[in-house]
Coordinates of C-alpha atoms and ligand atoms in Angstrom, one line a residue:
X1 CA 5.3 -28.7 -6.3
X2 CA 2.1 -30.5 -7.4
X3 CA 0.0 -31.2 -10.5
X4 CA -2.2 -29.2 -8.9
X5 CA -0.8 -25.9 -8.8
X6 CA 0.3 -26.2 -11.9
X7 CA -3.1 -26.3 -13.6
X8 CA -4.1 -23.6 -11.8
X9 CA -1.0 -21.6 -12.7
X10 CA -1.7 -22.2 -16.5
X11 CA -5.7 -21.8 -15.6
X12 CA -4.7 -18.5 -14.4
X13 CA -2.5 -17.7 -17.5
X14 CA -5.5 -18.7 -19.9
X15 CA -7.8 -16.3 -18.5
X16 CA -4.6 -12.9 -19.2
X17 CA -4.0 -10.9 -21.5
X18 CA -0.5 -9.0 -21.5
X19 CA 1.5 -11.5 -19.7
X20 CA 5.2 -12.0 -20.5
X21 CA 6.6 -14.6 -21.3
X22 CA 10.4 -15.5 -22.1
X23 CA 13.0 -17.9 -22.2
X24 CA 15.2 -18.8 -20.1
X25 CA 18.1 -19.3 -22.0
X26 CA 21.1 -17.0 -21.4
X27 CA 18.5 -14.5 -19.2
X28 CA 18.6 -13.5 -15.8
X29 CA 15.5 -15.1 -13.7
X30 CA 13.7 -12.8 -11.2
X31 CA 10.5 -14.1 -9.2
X32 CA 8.6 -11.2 -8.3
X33 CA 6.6 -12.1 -5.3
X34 CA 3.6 -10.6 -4.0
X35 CA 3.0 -11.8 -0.8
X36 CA -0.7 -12.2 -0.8
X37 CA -3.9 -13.6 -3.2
X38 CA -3.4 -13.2 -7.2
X39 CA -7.1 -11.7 -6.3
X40 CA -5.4 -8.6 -4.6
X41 CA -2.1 -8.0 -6.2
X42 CA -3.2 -8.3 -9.3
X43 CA -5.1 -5.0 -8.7
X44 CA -2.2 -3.4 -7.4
X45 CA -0.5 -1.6 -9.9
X46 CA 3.4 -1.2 -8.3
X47 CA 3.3 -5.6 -9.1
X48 CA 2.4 -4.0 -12.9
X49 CA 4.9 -1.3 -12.7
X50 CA 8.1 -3.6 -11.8
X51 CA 7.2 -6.4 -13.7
X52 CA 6.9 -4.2 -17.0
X53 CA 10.1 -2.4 -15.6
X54 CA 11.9 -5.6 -15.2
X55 CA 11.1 -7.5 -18.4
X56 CA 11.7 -4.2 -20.2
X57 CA 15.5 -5.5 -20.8
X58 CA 15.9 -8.3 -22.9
X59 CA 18.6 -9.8 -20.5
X60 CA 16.0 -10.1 -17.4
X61 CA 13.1 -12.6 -17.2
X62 CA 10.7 -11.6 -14.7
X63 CA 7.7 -13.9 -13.7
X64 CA 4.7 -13.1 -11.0
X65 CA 4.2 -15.2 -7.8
X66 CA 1.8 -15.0 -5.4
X67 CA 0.4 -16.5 -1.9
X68 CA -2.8 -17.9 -2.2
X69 CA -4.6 -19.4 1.0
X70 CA -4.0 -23.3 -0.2
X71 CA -0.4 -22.5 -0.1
X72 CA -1.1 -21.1 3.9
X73 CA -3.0 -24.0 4.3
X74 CA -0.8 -27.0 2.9
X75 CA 2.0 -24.5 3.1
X76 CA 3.2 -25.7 -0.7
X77 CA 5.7 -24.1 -2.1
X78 CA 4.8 -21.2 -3.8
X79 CA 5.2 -21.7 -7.7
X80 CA 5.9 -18.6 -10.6
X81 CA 2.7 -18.2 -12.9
X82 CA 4.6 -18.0 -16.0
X83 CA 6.6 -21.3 -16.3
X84 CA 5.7 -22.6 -12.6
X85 CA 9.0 -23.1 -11.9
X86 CA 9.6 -22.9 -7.6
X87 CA 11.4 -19.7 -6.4
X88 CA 14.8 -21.8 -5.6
X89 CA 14.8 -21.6 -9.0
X90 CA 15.6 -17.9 -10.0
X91 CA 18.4 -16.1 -9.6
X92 CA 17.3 -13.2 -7.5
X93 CA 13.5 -13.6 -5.7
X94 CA 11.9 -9.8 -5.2
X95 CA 8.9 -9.3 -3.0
X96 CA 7.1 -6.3 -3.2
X97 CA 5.6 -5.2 0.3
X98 CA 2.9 -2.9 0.9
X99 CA 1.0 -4.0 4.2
X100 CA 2.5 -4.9 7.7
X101 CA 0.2 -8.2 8.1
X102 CA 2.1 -9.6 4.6
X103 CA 5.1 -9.9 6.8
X104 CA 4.0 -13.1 8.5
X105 CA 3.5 -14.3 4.3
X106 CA 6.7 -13.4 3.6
X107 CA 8.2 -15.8 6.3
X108 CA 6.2 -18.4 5.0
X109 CA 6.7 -18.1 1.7
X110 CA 10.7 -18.4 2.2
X111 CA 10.4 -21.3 4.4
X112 CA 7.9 -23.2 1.9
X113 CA 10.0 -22.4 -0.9
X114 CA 13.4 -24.0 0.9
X115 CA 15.0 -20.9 0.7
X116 CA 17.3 -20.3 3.8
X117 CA 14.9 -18.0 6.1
X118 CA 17.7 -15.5 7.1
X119 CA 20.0 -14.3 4.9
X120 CA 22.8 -14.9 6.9
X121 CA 22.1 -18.2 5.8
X122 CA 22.2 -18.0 2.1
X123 CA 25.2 -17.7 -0.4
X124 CA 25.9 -17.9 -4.3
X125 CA 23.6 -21.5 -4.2
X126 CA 20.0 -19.1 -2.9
X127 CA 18.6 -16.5 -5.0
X128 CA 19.4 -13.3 -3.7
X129 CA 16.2 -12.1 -1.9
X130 CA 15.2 -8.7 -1.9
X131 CA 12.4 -6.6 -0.6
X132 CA 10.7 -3.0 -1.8
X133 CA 7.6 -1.2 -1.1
X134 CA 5.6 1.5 1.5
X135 CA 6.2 -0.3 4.5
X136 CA 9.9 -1.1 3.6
X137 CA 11.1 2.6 2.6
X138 CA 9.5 3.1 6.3
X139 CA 10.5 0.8 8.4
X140 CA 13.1 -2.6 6.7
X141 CA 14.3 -3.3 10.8
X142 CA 11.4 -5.9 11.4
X143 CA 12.5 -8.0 8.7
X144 CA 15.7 -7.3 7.8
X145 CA 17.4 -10.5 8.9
X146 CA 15.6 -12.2 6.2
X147 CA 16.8 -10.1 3.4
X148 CA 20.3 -9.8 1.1
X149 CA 19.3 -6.1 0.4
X150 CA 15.9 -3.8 0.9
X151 CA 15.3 -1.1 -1.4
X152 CA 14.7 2.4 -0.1
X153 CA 12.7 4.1 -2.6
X154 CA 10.9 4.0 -6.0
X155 CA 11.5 1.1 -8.8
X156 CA 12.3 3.3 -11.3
X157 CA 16.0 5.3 -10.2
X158 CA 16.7 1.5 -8.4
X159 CA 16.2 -1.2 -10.8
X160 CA 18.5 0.6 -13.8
X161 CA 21.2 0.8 -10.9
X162 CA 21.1 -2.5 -9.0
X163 CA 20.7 -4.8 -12.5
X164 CA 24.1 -4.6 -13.7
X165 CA 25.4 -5.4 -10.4
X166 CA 23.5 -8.5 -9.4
X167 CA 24.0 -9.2 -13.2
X168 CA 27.8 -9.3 -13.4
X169 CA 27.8 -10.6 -9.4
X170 CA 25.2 -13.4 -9.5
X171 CA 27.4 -16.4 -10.0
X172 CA 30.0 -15.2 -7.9
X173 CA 31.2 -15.0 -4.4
X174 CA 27.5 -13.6 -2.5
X175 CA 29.9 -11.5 0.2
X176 CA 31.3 -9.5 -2.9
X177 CA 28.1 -9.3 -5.1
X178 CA 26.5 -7.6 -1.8
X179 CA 29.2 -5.3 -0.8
X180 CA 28.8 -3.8 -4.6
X181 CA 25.0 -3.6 -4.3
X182 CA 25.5 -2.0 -0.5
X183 CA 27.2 0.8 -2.2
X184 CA 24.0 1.9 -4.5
X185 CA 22.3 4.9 -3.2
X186 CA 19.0 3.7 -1.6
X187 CA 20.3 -0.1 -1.0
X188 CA 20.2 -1.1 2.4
X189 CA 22.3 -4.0 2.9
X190 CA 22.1 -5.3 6.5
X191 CA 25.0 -7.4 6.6
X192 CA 27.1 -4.6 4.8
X193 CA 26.0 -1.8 6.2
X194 CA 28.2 1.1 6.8
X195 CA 26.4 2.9 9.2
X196 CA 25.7 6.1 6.7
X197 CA 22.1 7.0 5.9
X198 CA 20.4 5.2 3.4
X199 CA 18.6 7.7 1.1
X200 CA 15.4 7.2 -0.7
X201 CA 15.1 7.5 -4.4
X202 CA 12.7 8.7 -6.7
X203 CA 11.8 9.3 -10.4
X204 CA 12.3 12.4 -11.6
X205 CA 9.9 12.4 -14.3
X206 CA 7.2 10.2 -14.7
X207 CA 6.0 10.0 -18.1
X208 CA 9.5 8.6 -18.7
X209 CA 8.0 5.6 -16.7
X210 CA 4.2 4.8 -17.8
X211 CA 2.9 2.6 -15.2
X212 CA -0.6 0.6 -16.2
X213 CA -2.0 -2.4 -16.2
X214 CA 0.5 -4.5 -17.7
X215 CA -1.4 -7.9 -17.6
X216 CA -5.1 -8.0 -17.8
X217 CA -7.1 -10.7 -15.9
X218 CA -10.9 -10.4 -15.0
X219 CA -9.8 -12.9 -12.0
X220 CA -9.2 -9.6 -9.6
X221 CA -10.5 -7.0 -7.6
X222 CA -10.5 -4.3 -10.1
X223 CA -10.9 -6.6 -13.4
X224 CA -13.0 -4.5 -15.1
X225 CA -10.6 -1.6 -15.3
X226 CA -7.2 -0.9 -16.9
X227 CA -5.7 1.0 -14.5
X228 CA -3.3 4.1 -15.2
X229 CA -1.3 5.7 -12.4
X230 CA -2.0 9.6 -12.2
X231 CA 0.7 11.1 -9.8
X232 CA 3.0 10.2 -7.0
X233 CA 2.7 11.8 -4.0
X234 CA 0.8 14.4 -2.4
X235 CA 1.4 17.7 -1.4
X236 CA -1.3 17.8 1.8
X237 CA 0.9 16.2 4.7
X238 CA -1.7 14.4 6.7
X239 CA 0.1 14.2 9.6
X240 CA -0.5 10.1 10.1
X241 CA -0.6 9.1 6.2
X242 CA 3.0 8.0 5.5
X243 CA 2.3 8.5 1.2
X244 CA 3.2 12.6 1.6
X245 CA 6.8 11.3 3.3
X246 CA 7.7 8.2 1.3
X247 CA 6.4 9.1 -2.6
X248 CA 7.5 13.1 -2.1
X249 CA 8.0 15.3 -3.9
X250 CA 4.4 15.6 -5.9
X251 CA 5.0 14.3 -9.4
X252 CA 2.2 14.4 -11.5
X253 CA 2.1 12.8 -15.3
X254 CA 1.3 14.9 -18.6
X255 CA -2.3 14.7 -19.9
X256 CA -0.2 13.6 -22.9
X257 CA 1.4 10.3 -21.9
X258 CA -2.2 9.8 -19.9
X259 CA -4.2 10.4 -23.0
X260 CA -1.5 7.5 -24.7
X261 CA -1.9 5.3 -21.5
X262 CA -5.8 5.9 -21.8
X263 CA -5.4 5.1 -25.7
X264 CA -3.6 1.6 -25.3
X265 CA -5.9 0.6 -22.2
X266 CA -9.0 1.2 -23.9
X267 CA -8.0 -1.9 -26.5
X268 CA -8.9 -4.2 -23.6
X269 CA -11.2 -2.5 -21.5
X270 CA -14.0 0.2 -21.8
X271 CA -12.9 1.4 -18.3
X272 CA -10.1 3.1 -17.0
X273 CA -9.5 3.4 -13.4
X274 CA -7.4 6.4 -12.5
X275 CA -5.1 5.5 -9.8
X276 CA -3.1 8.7 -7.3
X277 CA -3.5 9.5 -3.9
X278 CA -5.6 12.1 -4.6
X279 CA -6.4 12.2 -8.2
X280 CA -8.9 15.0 -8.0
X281 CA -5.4 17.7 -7.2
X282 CA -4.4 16.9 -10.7
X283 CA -3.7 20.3 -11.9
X284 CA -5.5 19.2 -15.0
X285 CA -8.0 17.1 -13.8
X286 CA -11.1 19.0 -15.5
X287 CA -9.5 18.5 -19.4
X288 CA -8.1 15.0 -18.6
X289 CA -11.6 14.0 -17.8
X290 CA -13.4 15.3 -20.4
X291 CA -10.7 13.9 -22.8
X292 CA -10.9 10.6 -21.6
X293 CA -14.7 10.8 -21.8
X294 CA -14.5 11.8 -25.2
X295 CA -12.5 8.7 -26.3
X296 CA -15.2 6.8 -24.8
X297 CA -13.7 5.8 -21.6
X298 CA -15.9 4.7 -18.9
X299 CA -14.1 6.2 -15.3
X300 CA -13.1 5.2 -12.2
X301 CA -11.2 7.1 -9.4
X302 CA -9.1 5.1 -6.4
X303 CA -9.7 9.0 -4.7
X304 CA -11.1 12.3 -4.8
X305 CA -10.1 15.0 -2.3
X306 CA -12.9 16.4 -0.3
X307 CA -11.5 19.6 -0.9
X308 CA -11.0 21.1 -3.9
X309 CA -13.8 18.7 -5.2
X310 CA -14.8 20.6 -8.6
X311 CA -18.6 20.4 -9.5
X312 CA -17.3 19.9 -13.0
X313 CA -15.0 16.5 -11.9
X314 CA -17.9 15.2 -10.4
X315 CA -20.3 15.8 -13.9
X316 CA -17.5 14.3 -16.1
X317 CA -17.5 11.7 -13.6
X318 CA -21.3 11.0 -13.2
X319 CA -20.9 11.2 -17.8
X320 CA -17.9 8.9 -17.8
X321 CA -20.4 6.3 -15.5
X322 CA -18.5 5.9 -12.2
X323 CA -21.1 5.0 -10.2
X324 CA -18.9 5.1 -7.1
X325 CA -16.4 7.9 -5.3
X326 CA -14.5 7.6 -2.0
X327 CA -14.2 10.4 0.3
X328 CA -11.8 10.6 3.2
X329 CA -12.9 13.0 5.9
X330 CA -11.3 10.9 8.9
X331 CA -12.3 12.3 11.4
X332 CA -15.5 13.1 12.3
X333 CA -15.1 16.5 14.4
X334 CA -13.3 19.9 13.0
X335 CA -10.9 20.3 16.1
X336 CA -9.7 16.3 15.4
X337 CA -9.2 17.4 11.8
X338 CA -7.1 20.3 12.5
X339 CA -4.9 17.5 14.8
X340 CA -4.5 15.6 11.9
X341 CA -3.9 18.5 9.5
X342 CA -6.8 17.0 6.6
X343 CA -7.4 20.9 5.8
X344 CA -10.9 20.2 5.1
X345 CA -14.3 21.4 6.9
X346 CA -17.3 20.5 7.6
X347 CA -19.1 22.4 5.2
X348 CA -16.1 21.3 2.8
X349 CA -17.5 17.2 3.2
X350 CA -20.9 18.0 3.2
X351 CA -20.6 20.5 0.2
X352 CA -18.6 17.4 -1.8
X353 CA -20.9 15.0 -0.6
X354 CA -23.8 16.8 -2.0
X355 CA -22.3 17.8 -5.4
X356 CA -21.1 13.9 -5.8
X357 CA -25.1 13.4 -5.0
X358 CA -25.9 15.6 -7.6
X359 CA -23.7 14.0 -9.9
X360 CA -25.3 11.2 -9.8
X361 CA -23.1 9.2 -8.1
X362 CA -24.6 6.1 -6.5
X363 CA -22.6 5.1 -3.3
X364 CA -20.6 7.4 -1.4
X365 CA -17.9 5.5 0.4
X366 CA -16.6 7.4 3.8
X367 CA -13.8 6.9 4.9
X368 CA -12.7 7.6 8.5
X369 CA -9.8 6.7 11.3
X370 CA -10.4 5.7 15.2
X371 CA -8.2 6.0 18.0
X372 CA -6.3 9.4 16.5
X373 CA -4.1 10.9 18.5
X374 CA -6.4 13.6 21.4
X375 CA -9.6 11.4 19.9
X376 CA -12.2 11.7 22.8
X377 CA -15.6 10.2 22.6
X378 CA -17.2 12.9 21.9
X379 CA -15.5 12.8 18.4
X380 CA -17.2 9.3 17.4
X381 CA -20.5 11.0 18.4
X382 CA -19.3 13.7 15.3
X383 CA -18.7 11.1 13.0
X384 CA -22.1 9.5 13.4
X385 CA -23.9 13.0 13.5
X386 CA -21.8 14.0 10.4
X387 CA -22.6 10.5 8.6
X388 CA -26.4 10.1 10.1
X389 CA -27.2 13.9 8.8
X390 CA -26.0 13.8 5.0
X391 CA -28.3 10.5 4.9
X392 CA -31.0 12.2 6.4
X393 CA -30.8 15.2 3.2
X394 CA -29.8 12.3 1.0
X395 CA -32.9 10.4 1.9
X396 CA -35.0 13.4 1.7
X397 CA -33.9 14.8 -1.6
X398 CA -34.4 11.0 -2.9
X399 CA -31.0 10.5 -5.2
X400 CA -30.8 7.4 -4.6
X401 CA -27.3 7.9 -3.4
X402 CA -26.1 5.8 -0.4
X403 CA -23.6 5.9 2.0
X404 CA -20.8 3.1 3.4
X405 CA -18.6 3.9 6.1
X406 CA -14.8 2.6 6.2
X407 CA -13.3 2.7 9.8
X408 CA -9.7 1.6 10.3
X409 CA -8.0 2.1 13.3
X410 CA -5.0 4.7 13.5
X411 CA -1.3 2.9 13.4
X412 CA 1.4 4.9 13.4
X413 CA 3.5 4.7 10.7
X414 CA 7.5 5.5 10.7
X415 CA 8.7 8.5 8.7
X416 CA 5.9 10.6 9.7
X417 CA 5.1 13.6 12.6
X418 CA 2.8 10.8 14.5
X419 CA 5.5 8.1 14.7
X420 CA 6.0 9.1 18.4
X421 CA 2.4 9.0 19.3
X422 CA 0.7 5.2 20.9
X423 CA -2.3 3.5 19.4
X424 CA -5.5 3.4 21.4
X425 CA -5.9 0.7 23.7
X426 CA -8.0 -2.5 21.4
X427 CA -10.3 -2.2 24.2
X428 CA -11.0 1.5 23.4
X429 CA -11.0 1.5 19.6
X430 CA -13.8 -1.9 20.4
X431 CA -16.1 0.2 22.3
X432 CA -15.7 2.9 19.5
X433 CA -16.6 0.4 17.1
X434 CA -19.4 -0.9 18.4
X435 CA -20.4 2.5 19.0
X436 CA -20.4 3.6 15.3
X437 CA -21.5 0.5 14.1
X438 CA -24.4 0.7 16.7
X439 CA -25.4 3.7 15.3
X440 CA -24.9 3.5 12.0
X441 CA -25.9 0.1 10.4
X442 CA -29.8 0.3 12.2
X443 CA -30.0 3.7 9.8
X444 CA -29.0 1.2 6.9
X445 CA -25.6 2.5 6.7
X446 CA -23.2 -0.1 5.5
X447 CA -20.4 -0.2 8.5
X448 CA -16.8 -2.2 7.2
X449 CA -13.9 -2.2 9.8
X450 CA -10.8 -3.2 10.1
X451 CA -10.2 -5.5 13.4
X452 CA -8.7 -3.7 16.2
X453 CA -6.8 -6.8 17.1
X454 CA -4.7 -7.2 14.4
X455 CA -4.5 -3.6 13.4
X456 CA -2.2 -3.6 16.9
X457 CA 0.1 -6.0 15.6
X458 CA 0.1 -4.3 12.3
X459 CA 1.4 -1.0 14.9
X460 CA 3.9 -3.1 16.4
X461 CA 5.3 -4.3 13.3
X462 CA 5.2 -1.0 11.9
X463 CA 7.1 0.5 14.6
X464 CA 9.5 -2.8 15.3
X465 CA 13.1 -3.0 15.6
X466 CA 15.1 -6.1 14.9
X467 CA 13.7 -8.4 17.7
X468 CA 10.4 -8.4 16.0
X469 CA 12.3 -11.2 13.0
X470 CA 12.3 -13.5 16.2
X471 CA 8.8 -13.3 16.3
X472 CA 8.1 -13.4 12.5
X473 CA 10.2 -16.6 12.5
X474 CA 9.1 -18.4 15.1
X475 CA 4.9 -18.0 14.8
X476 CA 3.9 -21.3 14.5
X477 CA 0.0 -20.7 13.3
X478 CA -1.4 -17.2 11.4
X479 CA -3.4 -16.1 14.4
X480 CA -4.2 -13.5 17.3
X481 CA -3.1 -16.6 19.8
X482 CA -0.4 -17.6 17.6
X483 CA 0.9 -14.1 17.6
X484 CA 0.7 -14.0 21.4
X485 CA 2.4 -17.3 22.1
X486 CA 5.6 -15.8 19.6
X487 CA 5.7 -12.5 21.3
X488 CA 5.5 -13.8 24.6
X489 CA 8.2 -16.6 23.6
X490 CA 10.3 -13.7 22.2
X491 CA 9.7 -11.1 25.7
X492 CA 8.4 -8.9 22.8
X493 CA 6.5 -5.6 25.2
X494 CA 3.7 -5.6 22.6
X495 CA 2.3 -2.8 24.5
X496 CA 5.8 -0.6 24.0
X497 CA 5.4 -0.8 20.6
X498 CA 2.0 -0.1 19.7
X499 CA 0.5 1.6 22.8
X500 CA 3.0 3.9 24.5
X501 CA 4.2 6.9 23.2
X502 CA 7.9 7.6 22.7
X503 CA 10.2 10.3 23.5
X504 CA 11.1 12.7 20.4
X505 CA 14.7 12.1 21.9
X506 CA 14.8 8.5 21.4
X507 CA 16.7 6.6 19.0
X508 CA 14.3 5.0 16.4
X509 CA 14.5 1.7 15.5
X510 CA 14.5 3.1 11.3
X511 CA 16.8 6.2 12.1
X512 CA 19.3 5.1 9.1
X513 CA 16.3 5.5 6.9
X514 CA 16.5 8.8 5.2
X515 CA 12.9 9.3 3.1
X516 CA 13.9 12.7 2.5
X517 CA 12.2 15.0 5.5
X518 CA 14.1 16.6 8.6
X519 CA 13.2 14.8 11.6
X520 CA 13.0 18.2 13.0
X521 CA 10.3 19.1 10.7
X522 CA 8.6 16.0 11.9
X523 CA 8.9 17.2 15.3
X524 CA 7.6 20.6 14.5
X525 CA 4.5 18.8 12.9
X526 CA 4.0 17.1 16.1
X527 CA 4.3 20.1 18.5
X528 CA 1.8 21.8 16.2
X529 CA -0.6 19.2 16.1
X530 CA -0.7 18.6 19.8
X531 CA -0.8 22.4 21.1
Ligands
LIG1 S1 -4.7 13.7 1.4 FE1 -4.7 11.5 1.6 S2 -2.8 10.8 0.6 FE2 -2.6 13.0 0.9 S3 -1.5 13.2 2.8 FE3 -3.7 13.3 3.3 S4 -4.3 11.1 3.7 FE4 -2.3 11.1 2.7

């Protein structure tokens, strides 16, 4: 650990406001580790959520660490912010995971911190590591080995249930302490596991569990804005988008405990950023806005649908100064729509896109998906007709509202109707690429894409069984060739995984997941999608 890191740890604390800090003495240490830059998972609010959760009884002290590119680079251990001790020194290390690509982080971060990499390993001298989030409650099989326990579901129901037990079991024998935590509902255990489905649990009722910025820093992403979570959920089943499956059912919060969330975050900043899947579905959505206006917020929204999209949202909006709103049509053509079940039209995105226009919002962010399942080329020729003939009324009608384009390849994600279905080829989602961005960025549309590349290993991680931890474990440099050289060490069929579609029949490599969905519902999905 150097000198080094710790003035930028302390740096880092200077610049917060809302950070927790707590003595040791007689408490229970948990390192809650974000596997990726403070920049990004500062402005991710499930790192707020647990840490509040977690240092909300007195017995636990929960600090944040992250992995910054320094640490990738010098590969130093990775320190906590709070009292920069090194994550061998906790009792129990928690990484919270929400993107496939972290995995290769969270290898390294165990192996720079001295922590046995599999738990196998470890016993009562480690910390007990444990892992939660999206890709987790999907899929734990790629890295399982690495892990004492992986939590199937929300923070909330799990945290209140597994505390006593890695409490009372921390200083004793680690066999017993994770036999007791492999009996929780929604604990996965590998080395304990009993071979019964591991269900996924949820809160109940939200407002019992604020979630909000919890520490303030202007040194992230979204730094301007105290962030208040809306809902959980979402109640339109895209048939790719994994959020409908793992955060069911639709939970949304009161306009009451949103108005007292509102009321606390406005003491630090003048604004808010509304955080759902798809805030605009709020039942409310039309009151909490003009509330929060009223109080003087400025807004922000992570998402509107396209449809409903309410011309009064959009005013309250435009009022409450959000000079930006993402739409997410997808796809560009109505039959690739239906495929993917968005429930929206054309005249639905162009009809939103005008009223946001109207509104006076400033940049209208698109965001849409290559290499869906049917996807011909015809339907990137929709997307650019679609995109290159709003501009065109947009530029004539002179609002001075732009348009950006977000294109990310389609993965397919465990737990939902496409996890049979392959990727597209890289060299096929490439040519699309260019294609749109061909197109597009000559017409001064601002073209961002996610690499084809690595969005294949993020499907073959996503889709992984067991033999992907050899992989993980073994890549000696964070790269495309260093990938190669790990899967081809490991026999890994890179294009089973990613690129070939699977029989409904066949035994998944997450069947002992349970999110809470009947396979055969996902089938039915599937057979409707594709007929
Ligand atoms: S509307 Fe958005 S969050 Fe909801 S299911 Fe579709 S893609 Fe997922």
């Amino acid at each position: 650990m150097g000198w080094d890191e710790i003035k930028k740890a302390r740096r880092r604390l200077s610049r917060e406001q809302g950070t927790i800090i707590k003595d040791w003495g007689g408490r229970v240490p948990i390192a809650l580790v974000y596997p990726n830059a403070y920049y990004l998972g500062m402005s991710n609010l499930g790192i707020h959520a647990v840490y509040s959760l977690l240092n909300s009884y007195n017995h636990v002290v929960c600090e944040r660490a992250f992995w910054e590119a320094d640490n990738k680079a010098s590969q130093s251990p990775p320190i906590s912010l709070e009292s920069q001790r090194p994550l061998a020194d906790f009792a129990a290390v928690l990484f919270s995971i929400s993107y496939e690509l972290d995995y290769f982080n969270v290898v390294q971060i165990l192996k720079a911190s001295g922590i046995p990499l599999y738990a196998a390993d470890r016993d009562e001298r480690h910390p007990l590591v444990i892992a939660g989030g999206p890709c987790i409650m999907a899929n734990p099989m790629p890295l399982s080995p690495f892990f004492d326990c992986l939590c199937i579901g929300e923070a909330e129901p799990l945290v209140p249930a597994m505390l006593p037990v890695i409490t009372e079991g921390i200083g004793g024998k680690r066999g017993e302490l994770l036999k007791s935590l492999a009996s929780l509902p929604g604990v996965y255990v590998p080395q304990y596991y009993s071979g019964k489905a591991v269900v996924r649990q949820w809160a109940k009722n939200l407002d019992d569990f604020p979630v909000a910025s919890a520490v303030l820093t202007p040194d992230t992403e979204l730094g301007d804005l105290y962030l208040i979570e809306v809902e959980r959920g979402c109640s339109w089943g895209c048939r790719f988008c994994l959020v409908s499956k793992a955060f069911s059912p639709m939970r949304y919060r009161s306009i009451d405990s949103l108005i007292t969330q509102a009321e606390e975050g406005l003491k630090y900043r003048k604004r808010l950023g509304l955080v759902g899947p798809a805030v605009s579905d709020h039942p409310q959505i039309e009151e909490l806005l003009s509330k929060l206006r009223q109080m003087g917020a400025e807004l922000s929204i992570s998402s509107l649908r396209v449809s409903p999209l309410s011309r009064i949202v959009l005013r309250e909006l435009a009022k409450g100064a959000a000079r930006t709103i993402s739409l997410a049509p997808e796809a560009g053509s109505q039959r690739l729509r239906q495929v993917i079940k968005k429930g929206i039209s054309e005249d639905d995105i162009l009809e939103s896109m005008d009223k946001a226009a109207e509104g006076g919002i400033r940049l209208l962010k698109l965001y849409f998906m290559i290499g869906l399942p049917t996807e011909t080329d015809e339907d990137i020729e929709e997307i650019i007709n679609l995109t290159l003939r709003y501009k065109n009324i947009l530029d004539k009608r002179r609002t001075g509202c732009r348009i950006a384009v977000t294109i990310s390849p389609f993965v397919p994600k465990a737990g939902t109707p496409f996890q049979w279905l392959p990727m597209a080829q890289p060299a096929v989602l490439n040519r699309r690429l260019s294609r749109l961005k061909n197109s597009l960025m000559p017409k001064g549309i601002k073209v961002k894409a996610e690499s084809p590349a690595w969005s294949q290993v993020q499907g073959v991680l996503a889709r992984g069984d067991i033999e992907l931890a050899g992989v993980l474990a073994d890549i000696e440099e964070l790269s495309l060739s260093g990938w190669r050289k790990a899967t081809a060490k490991h026999n890994i069929d890179v294009d089973f995984y990613a690129n070939q579609r699977w029989d409904v029949g066949q035994k998944l490599p997450w069947e002992m997941i349970e999110l809470g969905t009947k396979s055969g519902n996902l089938e039915l999905e599937l057979d409707r999608a594709l007929t």
